[in-house]
Short mmCIF file of C-alpha atoms and ligand atoms in Angstrom, two decimals:
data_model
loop_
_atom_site.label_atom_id
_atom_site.label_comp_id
_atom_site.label_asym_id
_atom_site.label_seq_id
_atom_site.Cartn_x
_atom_site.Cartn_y
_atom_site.Cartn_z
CA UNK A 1 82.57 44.37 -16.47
CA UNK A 2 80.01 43.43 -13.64
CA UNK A 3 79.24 40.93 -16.05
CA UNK A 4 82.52 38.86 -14.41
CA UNK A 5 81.91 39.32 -11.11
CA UNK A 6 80.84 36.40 -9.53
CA UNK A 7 79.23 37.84 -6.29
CA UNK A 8 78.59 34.26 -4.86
CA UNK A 9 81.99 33.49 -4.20
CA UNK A 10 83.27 36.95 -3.73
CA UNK A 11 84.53 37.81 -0.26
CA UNK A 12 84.55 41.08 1.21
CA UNK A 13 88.21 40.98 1.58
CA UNK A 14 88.70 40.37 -1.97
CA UNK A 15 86.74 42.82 -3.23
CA UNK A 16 88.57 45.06 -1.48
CA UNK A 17 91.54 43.77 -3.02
CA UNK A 18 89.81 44.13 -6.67
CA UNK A 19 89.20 48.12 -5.65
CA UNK A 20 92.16 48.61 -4.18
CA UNK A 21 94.00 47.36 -7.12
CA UNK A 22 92.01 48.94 -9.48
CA UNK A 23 90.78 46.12 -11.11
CA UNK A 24 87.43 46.95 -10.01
CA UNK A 25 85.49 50.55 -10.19
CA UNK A 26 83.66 51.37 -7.01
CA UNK A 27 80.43 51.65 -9.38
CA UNK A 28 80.65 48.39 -10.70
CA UNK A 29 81.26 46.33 -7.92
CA UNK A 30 77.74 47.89 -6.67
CA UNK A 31 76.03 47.44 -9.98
CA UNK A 32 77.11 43.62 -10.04
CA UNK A 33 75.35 42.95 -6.44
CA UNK A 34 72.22 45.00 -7.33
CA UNK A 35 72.29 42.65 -10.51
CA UNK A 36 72.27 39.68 -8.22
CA UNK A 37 69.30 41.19 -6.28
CA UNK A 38 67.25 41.83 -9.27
CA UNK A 39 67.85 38.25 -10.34
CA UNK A 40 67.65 36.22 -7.15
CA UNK A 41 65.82 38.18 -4.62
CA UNK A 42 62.41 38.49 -5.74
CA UNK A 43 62.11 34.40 -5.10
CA UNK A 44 64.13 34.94 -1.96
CA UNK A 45 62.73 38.17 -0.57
CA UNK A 46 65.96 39.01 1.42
CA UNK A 47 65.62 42.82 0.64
CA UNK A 48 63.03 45.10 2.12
CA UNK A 49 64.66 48.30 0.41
CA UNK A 50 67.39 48.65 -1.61
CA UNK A 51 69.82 51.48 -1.82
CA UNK A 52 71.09 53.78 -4.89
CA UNK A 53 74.43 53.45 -5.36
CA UNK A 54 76.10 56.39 -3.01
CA UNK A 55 79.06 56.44 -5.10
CA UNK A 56 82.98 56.07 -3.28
CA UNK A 57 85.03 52.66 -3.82
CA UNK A 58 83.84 50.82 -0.94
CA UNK A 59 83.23 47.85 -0.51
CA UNK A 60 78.68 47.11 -0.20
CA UNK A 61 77.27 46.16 2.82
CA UNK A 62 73.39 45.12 3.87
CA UNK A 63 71.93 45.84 6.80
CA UNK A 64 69.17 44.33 9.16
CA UNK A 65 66.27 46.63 9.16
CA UNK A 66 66.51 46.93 13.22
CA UNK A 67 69.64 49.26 12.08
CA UNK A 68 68.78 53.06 11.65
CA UNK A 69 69.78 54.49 9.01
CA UNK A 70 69.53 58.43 8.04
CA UNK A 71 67.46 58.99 5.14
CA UNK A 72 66.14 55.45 4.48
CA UNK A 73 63.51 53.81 5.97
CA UNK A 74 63.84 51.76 8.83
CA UNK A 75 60.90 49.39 9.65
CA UNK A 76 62.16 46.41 12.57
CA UNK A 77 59.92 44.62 9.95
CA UNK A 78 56.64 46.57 11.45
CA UNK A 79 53.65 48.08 9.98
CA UNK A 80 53.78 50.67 12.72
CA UNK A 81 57.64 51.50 11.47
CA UNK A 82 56.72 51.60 7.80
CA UNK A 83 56.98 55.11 7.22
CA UNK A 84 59.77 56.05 9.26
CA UNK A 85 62.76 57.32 8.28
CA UNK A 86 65.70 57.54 10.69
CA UNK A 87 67.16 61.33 10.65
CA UNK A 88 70.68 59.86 11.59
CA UNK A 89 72.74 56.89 11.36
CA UNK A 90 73.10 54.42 14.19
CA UNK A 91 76.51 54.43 15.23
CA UNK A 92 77.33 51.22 13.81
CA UNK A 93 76.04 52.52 10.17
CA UNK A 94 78.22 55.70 11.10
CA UNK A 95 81.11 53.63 11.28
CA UNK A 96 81.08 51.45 8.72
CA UNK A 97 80.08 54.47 5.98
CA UNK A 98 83.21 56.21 7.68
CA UNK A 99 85.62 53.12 6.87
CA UNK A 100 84.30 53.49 3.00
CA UNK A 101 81.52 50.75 3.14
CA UNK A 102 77.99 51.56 1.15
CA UNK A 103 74.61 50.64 2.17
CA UNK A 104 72.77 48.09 -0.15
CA UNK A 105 69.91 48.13 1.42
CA UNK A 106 67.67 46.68 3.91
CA UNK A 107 67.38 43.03 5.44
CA UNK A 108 64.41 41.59 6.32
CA UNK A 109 63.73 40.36 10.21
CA UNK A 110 61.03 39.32 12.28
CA UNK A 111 58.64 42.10 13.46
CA UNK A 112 60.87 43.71 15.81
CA UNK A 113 63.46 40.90 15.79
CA UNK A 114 61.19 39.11 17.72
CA UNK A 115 61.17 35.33 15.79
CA UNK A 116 63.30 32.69 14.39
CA UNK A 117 62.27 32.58 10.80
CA UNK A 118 61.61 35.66 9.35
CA UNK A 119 58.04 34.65 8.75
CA UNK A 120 56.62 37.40 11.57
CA UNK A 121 58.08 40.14 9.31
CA UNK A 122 54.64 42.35 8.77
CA UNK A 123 56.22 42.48 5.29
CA UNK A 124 56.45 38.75 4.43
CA UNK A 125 58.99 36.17 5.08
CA UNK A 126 62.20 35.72 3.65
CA UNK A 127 63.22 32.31 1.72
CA UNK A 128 66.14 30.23 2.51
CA UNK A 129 68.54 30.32 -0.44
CA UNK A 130 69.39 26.34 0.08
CA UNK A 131 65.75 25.43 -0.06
CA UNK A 132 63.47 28.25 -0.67
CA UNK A 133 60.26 26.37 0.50
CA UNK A 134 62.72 26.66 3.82
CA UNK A 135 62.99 29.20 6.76
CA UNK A 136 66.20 31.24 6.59
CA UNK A 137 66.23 31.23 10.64
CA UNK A 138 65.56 34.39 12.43
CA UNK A 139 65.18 37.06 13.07
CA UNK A 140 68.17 38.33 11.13
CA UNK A 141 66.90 35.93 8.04
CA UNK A 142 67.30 38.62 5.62
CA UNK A 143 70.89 39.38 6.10
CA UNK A 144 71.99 35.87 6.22
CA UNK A 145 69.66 34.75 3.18
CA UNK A 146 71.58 38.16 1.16
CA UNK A 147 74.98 36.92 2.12
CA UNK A 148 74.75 33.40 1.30
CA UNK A 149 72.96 34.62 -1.85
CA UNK A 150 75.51 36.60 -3.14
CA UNK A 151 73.32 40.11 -2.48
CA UNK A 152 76.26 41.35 -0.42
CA UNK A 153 79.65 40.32 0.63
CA UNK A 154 78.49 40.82 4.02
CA UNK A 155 75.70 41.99 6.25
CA UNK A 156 74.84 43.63 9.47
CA UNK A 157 72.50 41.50 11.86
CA UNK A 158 71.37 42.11 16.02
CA UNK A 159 71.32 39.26 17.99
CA UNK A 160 69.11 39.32 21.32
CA UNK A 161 68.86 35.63 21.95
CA UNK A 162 70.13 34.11 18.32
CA UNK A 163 69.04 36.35 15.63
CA UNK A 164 73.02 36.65 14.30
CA UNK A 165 73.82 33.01 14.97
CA UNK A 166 70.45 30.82 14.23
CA UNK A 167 70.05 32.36 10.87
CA UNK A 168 73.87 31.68 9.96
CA UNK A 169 73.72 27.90 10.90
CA UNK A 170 70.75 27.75 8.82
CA UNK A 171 72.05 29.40 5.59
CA UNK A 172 75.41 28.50 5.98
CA UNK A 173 77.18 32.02 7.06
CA UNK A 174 79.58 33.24 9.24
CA UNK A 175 77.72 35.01 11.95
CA UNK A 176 79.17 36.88 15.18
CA UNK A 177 76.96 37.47 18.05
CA UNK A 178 79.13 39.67 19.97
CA UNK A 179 80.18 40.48 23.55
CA UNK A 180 77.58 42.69 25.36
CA UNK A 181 78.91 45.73 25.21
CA UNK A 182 81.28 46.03 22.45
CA UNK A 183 79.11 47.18 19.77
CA UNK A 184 77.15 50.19 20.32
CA UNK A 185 73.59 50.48 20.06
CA UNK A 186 72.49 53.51 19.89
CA UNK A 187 70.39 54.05 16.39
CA UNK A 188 69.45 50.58 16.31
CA UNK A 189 65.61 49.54 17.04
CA UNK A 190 65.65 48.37 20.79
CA UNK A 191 63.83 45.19 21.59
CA UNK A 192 65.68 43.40 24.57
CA UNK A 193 68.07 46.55 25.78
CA UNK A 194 69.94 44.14 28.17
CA UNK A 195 70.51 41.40 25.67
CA UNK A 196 70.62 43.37 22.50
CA UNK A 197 74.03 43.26 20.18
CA UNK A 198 74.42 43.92 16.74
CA UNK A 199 76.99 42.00 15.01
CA UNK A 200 78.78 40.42 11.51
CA UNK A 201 77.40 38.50 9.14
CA UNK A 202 79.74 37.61 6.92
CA UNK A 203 80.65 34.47 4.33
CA UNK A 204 83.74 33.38 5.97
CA UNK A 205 85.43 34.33 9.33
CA UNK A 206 88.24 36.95 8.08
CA UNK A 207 85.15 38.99 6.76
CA UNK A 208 83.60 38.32 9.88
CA UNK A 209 86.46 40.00 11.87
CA UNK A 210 87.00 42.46 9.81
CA UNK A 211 83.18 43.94 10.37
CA UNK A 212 83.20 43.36 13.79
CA UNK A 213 86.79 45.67 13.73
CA UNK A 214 85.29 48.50 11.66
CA UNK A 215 81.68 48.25 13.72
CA UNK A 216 83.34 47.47 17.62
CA UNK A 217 84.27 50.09 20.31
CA UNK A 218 83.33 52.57 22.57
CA UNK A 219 80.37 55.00 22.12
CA UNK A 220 79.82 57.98 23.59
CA UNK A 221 76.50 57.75 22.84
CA UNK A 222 76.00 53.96 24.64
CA UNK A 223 76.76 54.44 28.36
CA UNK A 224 77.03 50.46 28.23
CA UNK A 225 80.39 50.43 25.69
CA UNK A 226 83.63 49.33 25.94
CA UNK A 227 86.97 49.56 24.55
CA UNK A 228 87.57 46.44 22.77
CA UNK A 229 90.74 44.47 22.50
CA UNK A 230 92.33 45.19 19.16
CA UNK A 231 91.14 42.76 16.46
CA UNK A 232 93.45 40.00 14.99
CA UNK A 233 92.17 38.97 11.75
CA UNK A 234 92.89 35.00 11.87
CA UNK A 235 95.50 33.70 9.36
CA UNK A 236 95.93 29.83 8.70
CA UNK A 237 97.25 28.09 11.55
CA UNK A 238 96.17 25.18 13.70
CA UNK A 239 94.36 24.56 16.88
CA UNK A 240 97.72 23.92 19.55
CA UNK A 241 96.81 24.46 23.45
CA UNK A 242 92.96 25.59 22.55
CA UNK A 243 90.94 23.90 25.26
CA UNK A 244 87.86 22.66 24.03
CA UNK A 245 84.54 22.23 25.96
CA UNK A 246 81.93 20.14 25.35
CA UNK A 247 78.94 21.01 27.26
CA UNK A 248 77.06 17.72 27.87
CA UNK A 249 73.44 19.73 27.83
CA UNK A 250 74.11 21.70 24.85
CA UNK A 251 75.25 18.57 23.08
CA UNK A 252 72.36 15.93 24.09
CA UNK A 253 69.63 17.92 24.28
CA UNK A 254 66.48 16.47 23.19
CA UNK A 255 65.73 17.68 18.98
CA UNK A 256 68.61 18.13 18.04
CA UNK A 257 68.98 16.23 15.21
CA UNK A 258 70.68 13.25 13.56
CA UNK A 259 72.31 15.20 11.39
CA UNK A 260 73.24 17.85 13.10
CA UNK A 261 75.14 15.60 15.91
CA UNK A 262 77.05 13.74 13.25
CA UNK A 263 78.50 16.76 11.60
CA UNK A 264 79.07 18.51 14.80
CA UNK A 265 80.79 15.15 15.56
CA UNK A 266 82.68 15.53 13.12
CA UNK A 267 84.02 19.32 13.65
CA UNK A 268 84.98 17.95 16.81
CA UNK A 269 87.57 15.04 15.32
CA UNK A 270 88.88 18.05 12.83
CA UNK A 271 89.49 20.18 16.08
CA UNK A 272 91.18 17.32 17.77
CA UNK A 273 93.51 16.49 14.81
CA UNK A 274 94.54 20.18 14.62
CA UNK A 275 96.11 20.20 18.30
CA UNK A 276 92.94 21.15 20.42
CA UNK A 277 91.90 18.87 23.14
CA UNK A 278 88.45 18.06 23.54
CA UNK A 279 86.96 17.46 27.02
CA UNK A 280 83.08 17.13 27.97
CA UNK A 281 81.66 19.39 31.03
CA UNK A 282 78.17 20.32 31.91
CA UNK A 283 76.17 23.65 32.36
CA UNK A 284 73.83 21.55 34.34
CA UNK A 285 70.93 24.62 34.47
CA UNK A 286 71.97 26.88 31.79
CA UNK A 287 70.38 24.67 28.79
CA UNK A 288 66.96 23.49 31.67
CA UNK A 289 66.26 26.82 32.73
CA UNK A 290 67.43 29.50 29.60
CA UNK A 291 64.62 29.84 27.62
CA UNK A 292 62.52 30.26 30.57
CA UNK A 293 64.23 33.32 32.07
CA UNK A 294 64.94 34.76 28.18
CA UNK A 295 60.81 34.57 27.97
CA UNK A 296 60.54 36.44 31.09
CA UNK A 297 63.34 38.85 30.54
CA UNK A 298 63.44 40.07 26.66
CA UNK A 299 59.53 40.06 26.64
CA UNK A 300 59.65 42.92 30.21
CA UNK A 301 62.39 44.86 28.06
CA UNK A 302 59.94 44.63 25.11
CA UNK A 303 57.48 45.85 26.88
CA UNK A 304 58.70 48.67 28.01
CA UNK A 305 60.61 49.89 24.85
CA UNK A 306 57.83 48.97 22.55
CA UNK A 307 55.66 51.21 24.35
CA UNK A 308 56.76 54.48 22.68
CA UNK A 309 55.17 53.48 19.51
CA UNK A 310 51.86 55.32 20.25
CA UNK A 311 51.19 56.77 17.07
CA UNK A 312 52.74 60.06 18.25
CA UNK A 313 56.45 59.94 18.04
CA UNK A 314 56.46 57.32 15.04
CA UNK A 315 55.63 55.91 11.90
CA UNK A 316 51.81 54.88 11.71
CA UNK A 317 48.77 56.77 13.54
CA UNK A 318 45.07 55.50 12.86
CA UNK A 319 42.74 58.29 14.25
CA UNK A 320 40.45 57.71 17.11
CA UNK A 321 37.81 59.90 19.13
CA UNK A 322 40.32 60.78 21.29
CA UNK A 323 44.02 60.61 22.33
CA UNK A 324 43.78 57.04 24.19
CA UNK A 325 41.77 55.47 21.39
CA UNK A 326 44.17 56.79 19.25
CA UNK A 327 46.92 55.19 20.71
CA UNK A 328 44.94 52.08 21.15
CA UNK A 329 43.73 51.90 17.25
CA UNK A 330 47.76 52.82 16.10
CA UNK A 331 48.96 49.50 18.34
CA UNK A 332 46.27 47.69 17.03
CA UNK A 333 46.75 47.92 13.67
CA UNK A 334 50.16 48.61 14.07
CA UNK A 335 51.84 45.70 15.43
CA UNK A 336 51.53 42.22 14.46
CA UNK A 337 50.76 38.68 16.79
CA UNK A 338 54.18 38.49 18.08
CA UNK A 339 54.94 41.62 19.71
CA UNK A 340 51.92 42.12 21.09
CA UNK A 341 52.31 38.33 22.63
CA UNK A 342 55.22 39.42 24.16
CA UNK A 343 54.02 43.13 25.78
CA UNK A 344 50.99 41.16 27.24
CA UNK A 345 53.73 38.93 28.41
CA UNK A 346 56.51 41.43 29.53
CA UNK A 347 53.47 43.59 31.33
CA UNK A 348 52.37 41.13 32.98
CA UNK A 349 55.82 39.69 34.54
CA UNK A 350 56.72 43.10 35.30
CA UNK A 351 53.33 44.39 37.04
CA UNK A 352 53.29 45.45 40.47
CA UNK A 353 52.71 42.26 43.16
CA UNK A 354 54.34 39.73 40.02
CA UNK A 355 57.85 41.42 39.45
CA UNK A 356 59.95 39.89 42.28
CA UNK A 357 58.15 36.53 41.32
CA UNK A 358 58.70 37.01 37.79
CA UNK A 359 61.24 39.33 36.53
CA UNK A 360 63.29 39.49 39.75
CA UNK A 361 63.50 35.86 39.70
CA UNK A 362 64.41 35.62 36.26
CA UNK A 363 67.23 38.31 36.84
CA UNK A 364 68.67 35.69 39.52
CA UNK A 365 68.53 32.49 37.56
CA UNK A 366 70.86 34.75 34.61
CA UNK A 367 73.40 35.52 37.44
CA UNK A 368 73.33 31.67 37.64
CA UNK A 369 73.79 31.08 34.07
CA UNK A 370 76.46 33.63 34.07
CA UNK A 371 78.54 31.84 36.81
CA UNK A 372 78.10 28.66 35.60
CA UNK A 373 79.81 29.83 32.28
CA UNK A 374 82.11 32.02 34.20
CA UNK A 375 83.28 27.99 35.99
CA UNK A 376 83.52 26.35 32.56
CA UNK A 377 85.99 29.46 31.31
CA UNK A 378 88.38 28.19 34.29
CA UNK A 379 89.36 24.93 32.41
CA UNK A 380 88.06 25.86 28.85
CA UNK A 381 88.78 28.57 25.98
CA UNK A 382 85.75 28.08 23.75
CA UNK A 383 82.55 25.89 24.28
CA UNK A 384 80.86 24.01 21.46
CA UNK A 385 77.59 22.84 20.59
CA UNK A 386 75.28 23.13 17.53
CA UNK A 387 74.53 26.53 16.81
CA UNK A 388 70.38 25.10 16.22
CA UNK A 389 69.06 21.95 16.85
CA UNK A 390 67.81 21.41 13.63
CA UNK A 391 68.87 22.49 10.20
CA UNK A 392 66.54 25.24 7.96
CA UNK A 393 62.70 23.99 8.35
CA UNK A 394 59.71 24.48 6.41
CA UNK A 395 58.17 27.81 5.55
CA UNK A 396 55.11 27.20 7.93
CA UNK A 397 55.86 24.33 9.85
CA UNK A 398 56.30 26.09 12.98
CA UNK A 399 54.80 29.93 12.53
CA UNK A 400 50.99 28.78 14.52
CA UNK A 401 53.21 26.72 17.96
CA UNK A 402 55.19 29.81 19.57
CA UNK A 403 56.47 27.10 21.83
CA UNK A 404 57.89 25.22 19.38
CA UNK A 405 59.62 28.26 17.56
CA UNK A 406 60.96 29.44 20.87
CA UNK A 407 62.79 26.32 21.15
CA UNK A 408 64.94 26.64 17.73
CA UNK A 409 66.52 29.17 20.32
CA UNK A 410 67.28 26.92 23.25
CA UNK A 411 71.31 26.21 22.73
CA UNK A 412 71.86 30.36 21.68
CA UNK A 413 70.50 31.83 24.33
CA UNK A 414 72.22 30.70 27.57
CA UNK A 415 75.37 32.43 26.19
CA UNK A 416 73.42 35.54 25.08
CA UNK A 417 71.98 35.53 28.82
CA UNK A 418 75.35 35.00 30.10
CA UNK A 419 76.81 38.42 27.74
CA UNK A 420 79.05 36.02 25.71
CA UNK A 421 80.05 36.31 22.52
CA UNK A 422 79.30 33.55 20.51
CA UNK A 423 80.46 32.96 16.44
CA UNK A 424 78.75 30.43 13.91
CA UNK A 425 80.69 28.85 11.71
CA UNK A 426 79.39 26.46 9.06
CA UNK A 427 80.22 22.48 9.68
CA UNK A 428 78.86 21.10 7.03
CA UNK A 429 75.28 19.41 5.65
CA UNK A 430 72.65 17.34 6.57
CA UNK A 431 69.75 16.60 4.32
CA UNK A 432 71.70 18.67 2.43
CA UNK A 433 71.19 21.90 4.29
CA UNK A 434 73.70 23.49 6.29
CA UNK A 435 74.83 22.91 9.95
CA UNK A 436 76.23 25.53 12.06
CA UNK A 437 78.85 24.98 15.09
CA UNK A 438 78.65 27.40 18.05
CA UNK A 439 82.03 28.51 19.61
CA UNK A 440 81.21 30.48 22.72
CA UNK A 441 84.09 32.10 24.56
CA UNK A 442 84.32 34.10 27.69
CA UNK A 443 84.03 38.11 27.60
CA UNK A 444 86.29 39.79 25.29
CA UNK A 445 87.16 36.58 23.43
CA UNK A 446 86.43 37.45 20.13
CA UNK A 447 89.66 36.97 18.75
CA UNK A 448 89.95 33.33 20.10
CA UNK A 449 86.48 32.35 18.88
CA UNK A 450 87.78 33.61 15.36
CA UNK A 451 91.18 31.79 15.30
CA UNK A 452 89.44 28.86 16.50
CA UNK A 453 86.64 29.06 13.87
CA UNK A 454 89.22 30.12 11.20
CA UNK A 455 91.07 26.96 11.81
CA UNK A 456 88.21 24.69 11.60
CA UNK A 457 86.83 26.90 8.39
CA UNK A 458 89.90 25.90 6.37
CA UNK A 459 90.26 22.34 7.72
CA UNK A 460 86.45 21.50 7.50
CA UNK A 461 86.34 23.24 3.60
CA UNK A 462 82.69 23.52 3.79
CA UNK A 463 81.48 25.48 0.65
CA UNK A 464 78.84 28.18 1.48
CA UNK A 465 77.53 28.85 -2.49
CA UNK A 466 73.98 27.08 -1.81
CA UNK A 467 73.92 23.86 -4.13
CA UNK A 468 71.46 25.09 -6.15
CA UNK A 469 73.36 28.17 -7.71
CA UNK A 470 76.78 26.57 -8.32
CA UNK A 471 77.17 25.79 -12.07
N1 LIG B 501 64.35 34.06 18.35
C1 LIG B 501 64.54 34.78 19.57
C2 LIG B 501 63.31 35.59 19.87
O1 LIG B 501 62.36 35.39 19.21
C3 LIG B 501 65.74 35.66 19.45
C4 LIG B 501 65.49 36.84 18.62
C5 LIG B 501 66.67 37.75 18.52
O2 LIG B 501 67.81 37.38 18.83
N2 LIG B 501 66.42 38.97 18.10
O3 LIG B 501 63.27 36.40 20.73
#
């Protein structure tokens, strides 16, 4: 029977149909993805762990490694993580085992989410399903290479400054980066506690609601939660009174490419014809000075929550004479180039005589960002731009220029900076790779972002099977 299944095209929704319905058994609904993983993921290397079947009838899920999860090991994509194994579920896990869902296993990522390819996993990088000599995006690589895959219906990514959205443009997902606040965090692996969300990955936007609904909400145990307005799942419909913005800076910024304009262009004439009305605006320093304060701000919160990994309290200790070599010898051999960039970074914007010029300044220039969005949600619903300036690059092409891989970032993060949720939804192909579309709404738009991107799914028809697997 999980012969039939065809796990490429099957949507969350539907399979919960097919189980619901008893066309489907629980058991082989989970046999028919870890099929697809056997077959497909050793090129791809989505998976860092996969999951025995737990039995029940619900519907599979991955999840980012950044996500704890009791019982099975949960490595941010670190040597120094490698042996540990979470004693509880994060609250998000919690919630989605309590709505039925079972754990697949676990997604690749950047060491400590900190990337945008995958490739600074300590564990190897994950290949993009389109193109496998290609990035996936990052840091969430792994669950948005396993969903467009067909090695889950849907996934479980964090996004600090991207890691939901980037890796969906470039594989051609679904991928919500929601509003600070409405997802809990507690149980997940902190890098950038300010900026940190976890959020859907999913291969169309229904799905994509329908996660966020089961995963959103207040948590006792995250002082920074909210009750969330109740989730509409989008049905057809078209795009009547939605006030589109165009953000001049987001739009022209320098790299972005070709490609990626003309099918962006394009969304925009599909948006227009289904009732929306298009209008350009600016976010004159959002897009100039972003990356700048993200590189100040999530490398100080790095810093300061990467520093319980002493070889005490988790995974990996190497011996030394004493208890400060020891600590010194488990970082060293612990953690990989990246993080330890960005402590030496974060340290140093954050030490005494630097922090009002640094961080302090940084924390002013995001109020900025935040008001200058706040002034765009006064005329618009939803902002769009390309979710990356470029569509899935080379494995290698930018893993030895930081600089360069920082700047795949530089139209996600001003929304992440400003707290706004932010959805990717696929717009179609260039070179034939996929191109994503950012919709950015204010606060506690989520249901807007996914009527709007619902609309624009159906009307735009973009298929998200990768070329190469359709028969
Ligand atoms: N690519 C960005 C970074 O390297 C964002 C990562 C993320 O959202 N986790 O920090």
């Amino acid at each position: 029977m999980s012969g039939d299944i065809d796990t490429l095209t099957l949507s969350a929704e539907e399979a919960a149909r097919l189980l619901e319905a008893h066309e489907l058994s629980g058991a082989e609904l989970f046999t028919a993805y870890r099929e697809a993983i056997d077959e497909r993921d050793p090129e791809l290397h989505a998976y860092l762990a996969v999951c025995d079947d737990p039995g029940g009838h619900g519907v599979p899920i991955a999840v980012k490694d950044v996500i704890g999860t009791k019982g099975v090991a949960t490595t941010a994509g670190s040597k120094i993580l490698e042996s540990y194994v979470p004693v509880y579920d994060a609250t998000v896990i919690a919630r989605c085992k309590a709505y039925g869902l079972r754990v697949l296993g676990k997604t690749n990522t950047d060491e400590f989410a900190m990337g945008s390819s995958t490739e600074n996993s300590a564990f190897g990088p994950t290949r993009n399903p389109w193109d496998p000599s290609r990035v996936p995006g990052g840091s969430g690589g792994g669950s948005a290479a396993a969903v467009a895959a067909g090695l889950a219906p849907w996934a479980l990514g964090s996004d600090t400054g991207g890691s939901i959205k980037q890796p969906a443009a470039l594989c051609g997902n679904v991928g919500l980066r929601p509003t600070y606040g409405t997802v809990s965090r507690y149980g997940v692996v902190a890098f950038a506690s300010s900026l940190d969300q976890v959020g859907p990955v999913a291969r169309n936007v229904r799905d994509c609601a329908l996660l966020y609904s089961i995963i959103s909400g207040r948590d006792d145990n995250d002082s920074t939660t909210v009750d969330v307005p109740p989730v509409e799942l989008p049905a057809a419909g078209d795009l009547r009174g939605v006030r589109i913005g165009v953000p001049r800076e987001l739009n022209d910024a320098e790299g972005i490419e070709p490609g990626v304009r003309a099918s962006v262009a394009k969304a925009l004439e599909v948006a227009e014809s289904l009732g929306a009305s298009i209008e350009e605006c600016s976010l004159p320093r959002s897009v100039d000075y972003g990356l700048a304060c993200y590189y100040l701000i999530a490398p100080a919160e790095a810093s300061s929550n990467l520093a319980r990994y002493d070889g005490v309290r988790y995974g990996l200790r190497t011996s030394g004479d004493d208890f400060r070599s020891m600590v010194m010898a488990s970082r060293h051999d612990g953690l990989g180039d990246e993080p330890k960039r960005r402590i030496m970074l974060g340290t140093y914007a954050l030490s005494s005589g630097y922090y009002d010029a640094y961080y302090g300044k940084a924390q002013q220039v995001r109020t900025v960002i935040k008001r200058e969005h706040d002034d765009a949600f006064a005329r618009f619903d939803v902002l769009v731009s390309p979710t990356s300036p470029t569509v899935a690059f080379p494995i290698g092409a930018k893993a030895d220029n930081p600089l360069a891989m920082y700047l795949s970032d530089l139209l996600t993060i001003p929304s992440c900076m400003a707290g706004l949720p932010g959805l990717n939804v696929p717009c179609g192909l260039s070179e034939g790779l996929p191109v994503g579309l950012q919709l950015v709404g204010p606060q506690f738009s989520e249901n807007t972002l996914f009527r709007t991107a619902h609309a624009l799914e159906l009307a735009l028809g973009f298929d998200p099977v990768p070329a190469r697997y359709r028969t």
